[in-house]
Short mmCIF file of C-alpha atoms and ligand atoms in Angstrom, two decimals:
data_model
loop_
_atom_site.label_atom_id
_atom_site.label_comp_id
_atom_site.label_asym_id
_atom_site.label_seq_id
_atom_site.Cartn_x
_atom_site.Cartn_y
_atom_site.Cartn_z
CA UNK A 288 -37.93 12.94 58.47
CA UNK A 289 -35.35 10.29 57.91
CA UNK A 290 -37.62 9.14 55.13
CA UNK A 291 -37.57 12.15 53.51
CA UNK A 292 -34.00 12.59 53.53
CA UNK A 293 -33.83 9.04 52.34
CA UNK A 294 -35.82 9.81 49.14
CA UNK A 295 -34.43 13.38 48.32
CA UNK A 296 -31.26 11.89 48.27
CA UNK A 297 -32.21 9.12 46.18
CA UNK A 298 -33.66 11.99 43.42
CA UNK A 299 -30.59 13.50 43.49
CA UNK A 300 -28.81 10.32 42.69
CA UNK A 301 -31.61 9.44 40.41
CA UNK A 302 -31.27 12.72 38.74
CA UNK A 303 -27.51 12.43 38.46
CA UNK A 304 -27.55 9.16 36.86
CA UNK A 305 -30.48 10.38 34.27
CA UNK A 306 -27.92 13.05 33.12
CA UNK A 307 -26.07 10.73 31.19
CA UNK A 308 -27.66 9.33 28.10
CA UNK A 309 -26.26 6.16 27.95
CA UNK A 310 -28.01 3.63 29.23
CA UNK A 311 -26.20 1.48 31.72
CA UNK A 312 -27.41 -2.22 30.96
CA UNK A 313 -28.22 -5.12 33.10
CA UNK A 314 -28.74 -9.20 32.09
CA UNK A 315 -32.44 -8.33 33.12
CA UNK A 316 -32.66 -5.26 31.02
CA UNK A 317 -30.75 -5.64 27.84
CA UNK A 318 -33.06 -7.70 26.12
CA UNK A 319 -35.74 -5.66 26.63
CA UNK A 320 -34.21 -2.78 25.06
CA UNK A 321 -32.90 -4.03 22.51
CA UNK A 322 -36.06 -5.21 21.84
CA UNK A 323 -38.03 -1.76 22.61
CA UNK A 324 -35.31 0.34 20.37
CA UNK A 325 -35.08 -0.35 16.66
CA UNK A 326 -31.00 0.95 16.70
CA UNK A 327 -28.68 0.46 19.46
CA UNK A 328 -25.08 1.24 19.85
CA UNK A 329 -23.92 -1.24 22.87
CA UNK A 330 -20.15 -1.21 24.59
CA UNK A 331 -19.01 -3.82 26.61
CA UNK A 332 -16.75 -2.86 28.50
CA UNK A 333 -14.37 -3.00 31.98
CA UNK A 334 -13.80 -0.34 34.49
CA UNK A 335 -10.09 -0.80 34.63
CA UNK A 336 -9.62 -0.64 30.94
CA UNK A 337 -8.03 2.45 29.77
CA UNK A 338 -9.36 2.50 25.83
CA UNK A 339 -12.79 2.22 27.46
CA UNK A 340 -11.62 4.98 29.97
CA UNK A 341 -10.77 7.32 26.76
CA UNK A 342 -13.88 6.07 24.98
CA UNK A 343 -16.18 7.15 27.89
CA UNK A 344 -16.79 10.96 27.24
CA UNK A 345 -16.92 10.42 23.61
CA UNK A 346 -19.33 7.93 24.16
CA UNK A 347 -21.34 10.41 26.07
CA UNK A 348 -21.14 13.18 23.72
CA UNK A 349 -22.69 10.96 21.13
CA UNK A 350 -25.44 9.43 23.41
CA UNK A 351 -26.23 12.98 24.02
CA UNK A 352 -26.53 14.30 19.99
CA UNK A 353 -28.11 10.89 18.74
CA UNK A 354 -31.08 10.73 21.54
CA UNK A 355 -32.36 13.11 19.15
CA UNK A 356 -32.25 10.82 16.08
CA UNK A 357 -33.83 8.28 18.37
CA UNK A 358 -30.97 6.21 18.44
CA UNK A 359 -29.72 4.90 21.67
CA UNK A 360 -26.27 4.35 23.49
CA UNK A 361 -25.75 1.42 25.96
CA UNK A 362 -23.31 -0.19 28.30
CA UNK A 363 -22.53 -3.07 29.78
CA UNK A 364 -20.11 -3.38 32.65
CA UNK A 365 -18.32 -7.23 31.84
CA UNK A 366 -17.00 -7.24 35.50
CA UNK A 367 -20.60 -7.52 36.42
CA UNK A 368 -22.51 -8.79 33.71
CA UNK A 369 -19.71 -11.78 32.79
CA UNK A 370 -22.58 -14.15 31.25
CA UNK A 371 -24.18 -11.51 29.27
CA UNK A 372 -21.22 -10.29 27.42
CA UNK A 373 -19.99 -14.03 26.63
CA UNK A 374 -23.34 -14.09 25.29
CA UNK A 375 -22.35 -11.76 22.66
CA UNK A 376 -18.40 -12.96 21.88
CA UNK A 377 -17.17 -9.83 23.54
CA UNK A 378 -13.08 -10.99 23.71
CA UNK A 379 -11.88 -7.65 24.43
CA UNK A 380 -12.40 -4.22 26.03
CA UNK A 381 -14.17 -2.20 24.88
CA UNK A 382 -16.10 -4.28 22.33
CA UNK A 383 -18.63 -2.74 20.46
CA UNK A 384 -21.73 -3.62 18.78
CA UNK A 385 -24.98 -2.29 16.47
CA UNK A 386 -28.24 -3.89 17.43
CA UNK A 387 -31.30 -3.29 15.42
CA UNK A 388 -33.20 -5.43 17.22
CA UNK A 389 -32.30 -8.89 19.47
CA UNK A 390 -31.08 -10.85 16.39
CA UNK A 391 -29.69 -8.36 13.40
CA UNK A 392 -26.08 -7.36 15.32
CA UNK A 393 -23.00 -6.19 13.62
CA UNK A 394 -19.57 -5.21 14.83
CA UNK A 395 -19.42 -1.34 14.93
CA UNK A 396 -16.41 -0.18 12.41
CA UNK A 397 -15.97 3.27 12.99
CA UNK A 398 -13.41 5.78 14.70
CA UNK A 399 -14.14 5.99 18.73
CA UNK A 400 -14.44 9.91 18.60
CA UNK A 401 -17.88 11.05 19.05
CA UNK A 402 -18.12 12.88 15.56
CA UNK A 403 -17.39 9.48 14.01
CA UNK A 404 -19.83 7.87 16.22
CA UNK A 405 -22.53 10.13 15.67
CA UNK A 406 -21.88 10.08 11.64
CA UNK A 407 -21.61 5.84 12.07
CA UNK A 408 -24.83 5.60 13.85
CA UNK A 409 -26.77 8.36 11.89
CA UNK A 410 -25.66 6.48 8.25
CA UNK A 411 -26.78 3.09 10.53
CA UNK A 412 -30.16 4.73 10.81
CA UNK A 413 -31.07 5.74 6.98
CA UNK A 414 -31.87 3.58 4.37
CA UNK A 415 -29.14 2.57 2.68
CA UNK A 416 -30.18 4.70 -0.05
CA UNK A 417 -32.34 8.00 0.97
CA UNK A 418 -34.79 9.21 -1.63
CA UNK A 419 -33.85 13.05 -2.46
CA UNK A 420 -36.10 15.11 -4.11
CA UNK A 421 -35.36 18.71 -4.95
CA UNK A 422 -37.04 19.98 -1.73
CA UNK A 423 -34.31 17.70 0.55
CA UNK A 424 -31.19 17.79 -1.50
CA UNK A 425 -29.51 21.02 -0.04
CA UNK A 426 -29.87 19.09 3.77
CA UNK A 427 -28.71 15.89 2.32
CA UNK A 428 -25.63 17.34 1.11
CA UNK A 429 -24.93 18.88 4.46
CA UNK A 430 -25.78 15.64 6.74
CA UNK A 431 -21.80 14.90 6.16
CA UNK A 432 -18.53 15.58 5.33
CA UNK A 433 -18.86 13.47 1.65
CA UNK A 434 -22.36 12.39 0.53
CA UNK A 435 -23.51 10.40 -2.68
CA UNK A 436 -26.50 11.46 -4.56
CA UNK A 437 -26.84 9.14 -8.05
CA UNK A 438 -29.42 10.37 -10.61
CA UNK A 439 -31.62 8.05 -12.88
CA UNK A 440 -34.72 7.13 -14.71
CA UNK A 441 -37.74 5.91 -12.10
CA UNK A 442 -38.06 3.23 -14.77
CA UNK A 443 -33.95 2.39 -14.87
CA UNK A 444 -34.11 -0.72 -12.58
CA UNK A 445 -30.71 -1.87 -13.39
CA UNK A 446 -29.07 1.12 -12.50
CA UNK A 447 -31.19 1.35 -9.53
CA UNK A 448 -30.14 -2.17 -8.81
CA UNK A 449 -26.23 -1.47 -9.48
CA UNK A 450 -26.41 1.52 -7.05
CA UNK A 451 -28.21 -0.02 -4.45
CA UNK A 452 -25.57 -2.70 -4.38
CA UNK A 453 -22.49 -0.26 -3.76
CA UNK A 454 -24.44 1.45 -1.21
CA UNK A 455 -25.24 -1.43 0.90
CA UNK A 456 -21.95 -2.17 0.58
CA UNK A 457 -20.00 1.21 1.67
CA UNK A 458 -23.19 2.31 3.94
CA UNK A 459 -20.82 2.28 7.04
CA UNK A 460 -18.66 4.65 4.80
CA UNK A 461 -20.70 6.86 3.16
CA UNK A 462 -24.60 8.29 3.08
CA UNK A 463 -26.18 7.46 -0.19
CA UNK A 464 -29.20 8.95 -1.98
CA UNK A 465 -30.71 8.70 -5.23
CA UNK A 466 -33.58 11.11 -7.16
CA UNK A 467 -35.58 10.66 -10.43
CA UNK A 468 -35.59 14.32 -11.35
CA UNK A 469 -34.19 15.40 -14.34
CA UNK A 470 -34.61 18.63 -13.63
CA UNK A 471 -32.41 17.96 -10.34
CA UNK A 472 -30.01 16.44 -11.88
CA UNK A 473 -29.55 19.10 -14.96
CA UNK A 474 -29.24 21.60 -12.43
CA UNK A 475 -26.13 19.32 -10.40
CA UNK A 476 -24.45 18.95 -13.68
CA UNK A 477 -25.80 15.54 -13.71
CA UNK A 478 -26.79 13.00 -16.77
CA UNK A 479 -29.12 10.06 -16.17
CA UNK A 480 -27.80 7.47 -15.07
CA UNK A 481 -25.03 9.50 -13.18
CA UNK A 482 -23.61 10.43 -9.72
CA UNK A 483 -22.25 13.29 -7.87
CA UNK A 484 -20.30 13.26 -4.81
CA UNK A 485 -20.69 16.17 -2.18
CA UNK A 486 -17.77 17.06 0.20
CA UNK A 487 -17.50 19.30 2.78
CA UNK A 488 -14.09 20.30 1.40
CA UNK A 489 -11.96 21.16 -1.77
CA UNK A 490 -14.29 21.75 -4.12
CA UNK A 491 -17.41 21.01 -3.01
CA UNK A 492 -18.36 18.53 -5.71
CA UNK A 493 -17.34 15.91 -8.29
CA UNK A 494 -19.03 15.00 -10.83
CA UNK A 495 -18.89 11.07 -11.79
CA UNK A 496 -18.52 10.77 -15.75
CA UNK A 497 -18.00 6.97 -16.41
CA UNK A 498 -20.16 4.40 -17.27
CA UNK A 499 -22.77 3.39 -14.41
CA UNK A 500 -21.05 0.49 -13.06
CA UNK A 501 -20.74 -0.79 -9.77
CA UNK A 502 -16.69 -1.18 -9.42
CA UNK A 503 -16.44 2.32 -11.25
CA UNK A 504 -18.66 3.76 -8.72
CA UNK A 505 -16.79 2.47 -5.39
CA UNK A 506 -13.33 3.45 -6.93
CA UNK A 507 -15.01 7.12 -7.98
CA UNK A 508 -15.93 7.34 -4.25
CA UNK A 509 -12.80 5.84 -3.12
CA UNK A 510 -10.77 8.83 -4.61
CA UNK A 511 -13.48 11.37 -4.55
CA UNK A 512 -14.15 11.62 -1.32
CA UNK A 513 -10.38 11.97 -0.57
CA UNK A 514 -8.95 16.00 0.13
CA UNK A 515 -6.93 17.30 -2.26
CA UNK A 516 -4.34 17.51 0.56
CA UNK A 517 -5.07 15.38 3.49
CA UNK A 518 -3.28 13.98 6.34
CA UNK A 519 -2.01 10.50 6.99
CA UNK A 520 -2.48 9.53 10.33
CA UNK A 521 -3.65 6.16 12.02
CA UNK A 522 -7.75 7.22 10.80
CA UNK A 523 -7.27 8.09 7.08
CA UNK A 524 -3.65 5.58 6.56
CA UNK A 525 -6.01 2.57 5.69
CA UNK A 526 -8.63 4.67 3.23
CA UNK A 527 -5.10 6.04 1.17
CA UNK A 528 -3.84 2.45 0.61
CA UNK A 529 -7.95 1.46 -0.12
CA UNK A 530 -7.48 3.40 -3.35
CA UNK A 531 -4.86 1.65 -5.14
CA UNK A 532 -3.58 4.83 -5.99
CA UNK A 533 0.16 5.94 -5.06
CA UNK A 534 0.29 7.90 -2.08
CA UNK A 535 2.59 11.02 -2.03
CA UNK A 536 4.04 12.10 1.72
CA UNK A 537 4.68 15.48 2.84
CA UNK A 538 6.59 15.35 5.75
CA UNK A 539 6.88 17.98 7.99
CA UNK A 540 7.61 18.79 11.96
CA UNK A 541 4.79 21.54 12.61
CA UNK A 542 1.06 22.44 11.63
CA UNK A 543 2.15 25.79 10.31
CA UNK A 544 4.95 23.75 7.90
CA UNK A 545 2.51 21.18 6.74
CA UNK A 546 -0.14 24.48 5.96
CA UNK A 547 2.67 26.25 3.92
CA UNK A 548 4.04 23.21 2.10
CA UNK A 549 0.24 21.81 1.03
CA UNK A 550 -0.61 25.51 -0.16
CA UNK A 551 2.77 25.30 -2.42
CA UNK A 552 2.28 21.77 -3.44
CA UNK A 553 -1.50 22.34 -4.13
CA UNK A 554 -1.45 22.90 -7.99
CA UNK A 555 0.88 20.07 -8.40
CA UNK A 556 -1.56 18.07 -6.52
CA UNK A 557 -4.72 19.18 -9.03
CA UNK A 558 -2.75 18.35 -11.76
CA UNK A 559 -2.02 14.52 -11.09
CA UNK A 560 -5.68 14.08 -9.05
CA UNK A 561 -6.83 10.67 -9.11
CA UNK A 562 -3.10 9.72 -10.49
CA UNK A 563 -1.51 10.45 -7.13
CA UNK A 564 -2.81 11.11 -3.73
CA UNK A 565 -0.95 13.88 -1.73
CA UNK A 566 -1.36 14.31 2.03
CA UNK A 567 0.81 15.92 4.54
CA UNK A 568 1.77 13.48 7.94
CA UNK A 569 3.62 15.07 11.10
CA UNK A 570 7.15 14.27 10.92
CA UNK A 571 7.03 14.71 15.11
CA UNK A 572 4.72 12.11 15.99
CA UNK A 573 5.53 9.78 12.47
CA UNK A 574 8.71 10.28 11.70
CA UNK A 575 9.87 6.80 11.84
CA UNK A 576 7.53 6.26 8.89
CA UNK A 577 9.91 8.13 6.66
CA UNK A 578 12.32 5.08 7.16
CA UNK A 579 9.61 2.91 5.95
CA UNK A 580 9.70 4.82 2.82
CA UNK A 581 13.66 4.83 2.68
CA UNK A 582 13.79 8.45 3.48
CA UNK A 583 16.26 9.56 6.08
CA UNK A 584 14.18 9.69 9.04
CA UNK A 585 15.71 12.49 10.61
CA UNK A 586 15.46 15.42 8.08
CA UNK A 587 12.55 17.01 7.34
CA UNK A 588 10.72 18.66 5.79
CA UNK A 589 10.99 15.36 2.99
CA UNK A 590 8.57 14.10 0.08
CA UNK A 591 8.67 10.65 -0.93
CA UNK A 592 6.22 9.06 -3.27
CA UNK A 593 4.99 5.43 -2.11
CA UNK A 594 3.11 2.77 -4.97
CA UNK A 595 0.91 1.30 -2.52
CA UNK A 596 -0.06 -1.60 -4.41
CA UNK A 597 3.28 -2.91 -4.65
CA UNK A 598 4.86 -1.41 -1.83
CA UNK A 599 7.48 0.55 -4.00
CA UNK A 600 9.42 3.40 -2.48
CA UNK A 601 10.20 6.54 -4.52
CA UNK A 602 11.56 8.95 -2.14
CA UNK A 603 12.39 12.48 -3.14
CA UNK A 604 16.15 13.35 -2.41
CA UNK A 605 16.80 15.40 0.97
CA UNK A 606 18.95 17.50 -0.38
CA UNK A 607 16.89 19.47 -2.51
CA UNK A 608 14.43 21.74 -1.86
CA UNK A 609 10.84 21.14 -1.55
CA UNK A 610 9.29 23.58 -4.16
CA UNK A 611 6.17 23.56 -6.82
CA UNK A 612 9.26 23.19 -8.97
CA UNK A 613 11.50 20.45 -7.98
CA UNK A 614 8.07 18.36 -6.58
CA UNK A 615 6.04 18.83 -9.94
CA UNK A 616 9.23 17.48 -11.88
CA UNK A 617 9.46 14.87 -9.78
CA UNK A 618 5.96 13.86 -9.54
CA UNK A 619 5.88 14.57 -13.24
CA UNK A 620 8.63 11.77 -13.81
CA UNK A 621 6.92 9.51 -11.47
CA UNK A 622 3.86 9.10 -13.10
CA UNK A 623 5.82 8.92 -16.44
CA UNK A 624 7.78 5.84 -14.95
CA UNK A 625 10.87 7.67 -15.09
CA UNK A 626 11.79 7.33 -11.76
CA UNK A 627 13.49 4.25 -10.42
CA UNK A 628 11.64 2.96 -6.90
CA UNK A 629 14.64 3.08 -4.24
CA UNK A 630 15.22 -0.39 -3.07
CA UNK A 631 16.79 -0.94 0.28
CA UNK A 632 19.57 -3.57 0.32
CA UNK A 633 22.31 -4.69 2.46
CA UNK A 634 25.30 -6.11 -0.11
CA UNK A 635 24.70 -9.34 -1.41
CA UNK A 636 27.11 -12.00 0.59
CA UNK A 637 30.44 -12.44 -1.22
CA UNK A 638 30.22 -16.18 -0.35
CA UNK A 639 27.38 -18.19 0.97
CA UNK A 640 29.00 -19.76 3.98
CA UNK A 641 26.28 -21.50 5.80
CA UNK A 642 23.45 -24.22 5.10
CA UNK A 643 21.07 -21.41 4.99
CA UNK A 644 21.31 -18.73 2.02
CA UNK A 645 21.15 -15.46 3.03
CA UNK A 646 19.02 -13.47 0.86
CA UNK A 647 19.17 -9.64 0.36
CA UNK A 648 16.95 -7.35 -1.93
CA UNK A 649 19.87 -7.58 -4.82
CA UNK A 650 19.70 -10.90 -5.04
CA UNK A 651 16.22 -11.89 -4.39
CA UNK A 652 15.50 -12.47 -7.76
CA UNK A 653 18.21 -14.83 -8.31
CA UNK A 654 17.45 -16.90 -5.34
CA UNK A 655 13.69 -16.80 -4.79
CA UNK A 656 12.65 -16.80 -8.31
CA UNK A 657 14.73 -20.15 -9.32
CA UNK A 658 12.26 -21.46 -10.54
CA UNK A 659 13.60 -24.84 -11.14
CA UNK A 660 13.74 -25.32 -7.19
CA UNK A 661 11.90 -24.96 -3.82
CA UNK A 662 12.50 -22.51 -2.04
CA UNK A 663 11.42 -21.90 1.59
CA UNK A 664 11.86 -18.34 2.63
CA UNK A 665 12.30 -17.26 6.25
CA UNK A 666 11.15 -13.61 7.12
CA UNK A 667 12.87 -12.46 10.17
CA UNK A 668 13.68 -9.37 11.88
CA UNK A 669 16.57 -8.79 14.48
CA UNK A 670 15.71 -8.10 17.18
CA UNK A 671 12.33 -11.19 16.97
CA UNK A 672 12.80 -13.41 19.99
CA UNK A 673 10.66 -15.73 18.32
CA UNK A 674 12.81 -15.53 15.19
CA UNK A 675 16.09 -16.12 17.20
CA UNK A 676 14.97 -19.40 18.85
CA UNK A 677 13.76 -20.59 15.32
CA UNK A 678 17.48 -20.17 13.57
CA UNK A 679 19.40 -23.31 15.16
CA UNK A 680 16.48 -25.49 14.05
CA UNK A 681 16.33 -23.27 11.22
CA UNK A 682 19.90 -24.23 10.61
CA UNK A 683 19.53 -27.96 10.93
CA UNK A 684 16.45 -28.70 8.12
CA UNK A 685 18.83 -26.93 5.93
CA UNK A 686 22.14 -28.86 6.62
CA UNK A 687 19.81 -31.89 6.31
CA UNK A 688 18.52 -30.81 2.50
CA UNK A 689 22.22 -30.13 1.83
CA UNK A 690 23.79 -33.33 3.55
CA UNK A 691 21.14 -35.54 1.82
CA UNK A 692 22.43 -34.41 -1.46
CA UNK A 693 19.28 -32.46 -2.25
CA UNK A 694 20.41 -28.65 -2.55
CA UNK A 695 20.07 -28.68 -6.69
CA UNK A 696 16.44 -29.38 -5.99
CA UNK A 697 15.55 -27.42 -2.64
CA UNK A 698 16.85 -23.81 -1.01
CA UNK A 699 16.59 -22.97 2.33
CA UNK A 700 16.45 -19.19 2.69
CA UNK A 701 16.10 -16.11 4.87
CA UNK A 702 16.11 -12.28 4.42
CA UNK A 703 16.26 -9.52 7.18
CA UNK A 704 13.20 -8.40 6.25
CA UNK A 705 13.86 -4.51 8.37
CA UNK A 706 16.93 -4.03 6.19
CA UNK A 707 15.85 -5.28 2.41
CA UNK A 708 12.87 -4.28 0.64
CA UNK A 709 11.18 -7.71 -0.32
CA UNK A 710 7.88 -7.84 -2.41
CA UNK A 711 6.00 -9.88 -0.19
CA UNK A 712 3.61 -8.85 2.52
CA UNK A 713 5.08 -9.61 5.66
CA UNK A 714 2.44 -9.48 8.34
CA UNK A 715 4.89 -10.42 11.37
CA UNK A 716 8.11 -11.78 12.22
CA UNK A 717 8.72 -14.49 11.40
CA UNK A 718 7.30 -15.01 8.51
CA UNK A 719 7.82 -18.49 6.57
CA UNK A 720 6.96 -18.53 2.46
CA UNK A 721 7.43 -22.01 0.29
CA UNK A 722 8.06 -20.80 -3.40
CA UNK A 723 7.18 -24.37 -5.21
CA UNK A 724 9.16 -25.30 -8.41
CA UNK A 725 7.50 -24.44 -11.91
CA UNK A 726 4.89 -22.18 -9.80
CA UNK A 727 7.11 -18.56 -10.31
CA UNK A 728 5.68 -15.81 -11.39
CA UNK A 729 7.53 -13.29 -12.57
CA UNK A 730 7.48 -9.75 -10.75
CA UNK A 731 7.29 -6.47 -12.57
C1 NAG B 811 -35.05 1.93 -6.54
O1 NAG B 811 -35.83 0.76 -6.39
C2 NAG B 811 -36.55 0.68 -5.18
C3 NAG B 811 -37.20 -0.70 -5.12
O2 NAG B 811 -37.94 -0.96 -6.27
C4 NAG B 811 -37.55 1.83 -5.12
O3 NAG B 811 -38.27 1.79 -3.90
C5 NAG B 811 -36.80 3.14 -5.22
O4 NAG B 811 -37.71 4.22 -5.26
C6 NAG B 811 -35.93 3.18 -6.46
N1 NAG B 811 -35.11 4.37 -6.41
C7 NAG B 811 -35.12 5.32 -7.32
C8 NAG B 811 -34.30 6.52 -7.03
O5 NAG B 811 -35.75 5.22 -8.32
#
């Protein structure tokens, strides 16, 4: 009797534990499955960490929709299995990883939200390029929210070639498939050797018209696969400043605000596509951004145009009104290179008094592009603790340059770097640059 009790309540636990389909991974397991399953999503994780905490339902969801695609979801517990995950590098929690097989691992890449899982792994799973014939096209197009499908001749190896490049490349990014149909292709508005792009959105389709090369390609699916009128937010900020192209903000408090504002802004938006990227971003949760852009960052709704490749600021004035009018002038000017970039400054020092010049936006030119001297450049913010204990020593290597009679051949520098736009990337505070004499280039 006790026996029996014993193993119906082992069933149950059994049963419990078989309702998840993740597989929970051992040191004496892992290889084997690995092993036994061509694809394998594995997280490494810790019990007390709260990412993996967030992670975990999402992580189910997508065990549960992939087990179809025969791809499987693992975890290991690094509280138990210590050896095992310093095995496999795992630094932090929860660390990720694709397996096909013991020896061919890669870092997973994607968003840790179970659609993005589930569209990460089932792009994992495909060739890198899927033949398409006329029969599988329509499902191809559907298997996510932007596929490629390029068109050419069976006996066109070097566009084969070129394609097959990009999509090993942006496989993590996008599903790729090619056909030899002409038939196909004619009827998708397609020449050989082309490529059309399928969204979910917008739309529905663009057509690519330049010539079939493989830098053309990633930049047409770079912009293509972009909405009309998305939304910046920490999963799409990094594929807007991708494109190169200038990214215009509509900033606005609530959902129903942003909806209004991108339906007025819309045409504005077709007209300078691929010229400028609009996208709406909640003022509530990013507001502080607008500050960034030297907006006021406590007015909204505002617009402000931002040249992501050289970090140039173009906001639109908060005292007018946000209409198709006023934004499609503005944008209109922008693109003609009528519009100055706004350039945050504090006043450029009457006198420099110490050792150390202090640099501001207005006179960054003057100082940092002398080119007849070094200059070393400190980066600093505030409110940097690391930046504070720097300035006294910061202070002596430039009385020393001065004292020794050298300060016609060498400038020591800094810049607040939160209160002057500067044209250098600044990673982190602080940040040190050496400008070498007779190495300047001139900025634009
Ligand atoms: C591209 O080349 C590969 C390898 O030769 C071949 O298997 C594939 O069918 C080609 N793709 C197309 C669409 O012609």
């Amino acid at each position: 009797m006790r026996n029996f009790k014993a193993l119906a309540l082992g069933a149950a636990f059994a049963a419990v534990a078989s309702a998840s389909d993740v597989e929970s991974l051992t040191k004496d397991t892992f290889p084997d499955f690995v092993k036994d399953n061509d694809l394998v999503l594995a997280e490494f994780f810790a019990p007390w960490c709260g990412h993996c905490k967030a992670l975990a339902p999402e992580y189910e969801e997508a065990a549960t929709t992939l087990k179809e695609k025969n791809i499987k979801l693992a975890k290991v517990d690094c509280t138990e299995e210590a050896d095992l995950c310093q095995t496999y590098g795992v630094e932090g929690y929860p660390t990720l990883k694709v397996f096909r097989g013991p020896e061919n691992i890669s870092p997973y890449s994607g968003a840790r939200k179970a659609p993005a899982i589930i569209s990460y792994m089932t792009k994992q799973s495909l060739p890198a390029v899927s033949a398409i014939t006329k029969d599988t096209i329509e499902d191809f197009k559907t298997q996510d929210k932007v596929v490629l499908v390029a068109y050419f001749a069976a006996d066109d190896k070097t566009s084969n070639t070129t394609y097959t490049t990009v999509a090993e490349k942006l496989r993590d990014t996008y599903l790729f498939g090619a056909s030899n149909d002409a038939e196909l292709a004619k009827a998708e508005d397609a020449t050989f050797p082309s490529l059309v792009l399928y969204k979910s959105f917008d739309e529905g389709k663009s057509v690519f018209t330049e010539k079939f090369d493989a830098e053309a390609i990633e930049q047409f699916a770079k912009t293509a696969s972009i909405p009309l009128i998305g939304e910046v937010g920490p999963e799409t900020y990094a594929g807007y400043m991708a494109t190169g192209i200038p990214l215009a903000y509509i900033f606005a408090e609530t959902p129903e605000e942003r909806e209004e504002l991108s339906t007025k802004l819309k045409a504005v938006a077709e007209k300078h596509r691929g010229a400028v990227s609009f996208a709406t971003i909640d003022a509530k949760a990013f507001g502080a951004h607008a500050g960034n852009l030297n907006l006021k960052a406590d007015q909204f709704p505002a617009f402000a145009i931002q040249d992501t490749v050289n970090n140039k600021k173009f906001p639109f004035s908060q005292d007018s009104e946000i209409t198709a009018e006023s934004i499609g002038k503005f944008v209109d000017e922008f693109v003609s290179g009528k519009v100055e970039p706004s350039i945050k400054s504090e006043p450029i020092p009457e006198k420099q008094e110490g050792p150390v010049q202090i640099i501001v936006a207005k006179n960054y030119d003057d100082i940092v592009l002398d080119d007849k001297k070094d200059v070393l450049v400190e980066f600093y913010a505030p409110w940097c603790g690391h930046c504070k204990a720097l300035a006294p020593k910061y202070d002596i290597l430039a009385a020393l340059y001065v004292d020794g009679g050298f300060a016609d051949k060498v400038t020591i520098a800094k810049v607040d770097a939160t209160a002057n736009d500067v044209p250098d990337e600044i990673q982190g505070f602080p940040t040190i640059k050496l400008f070498k004499a007779g190495e300047r280039q001139i900025r634009d």
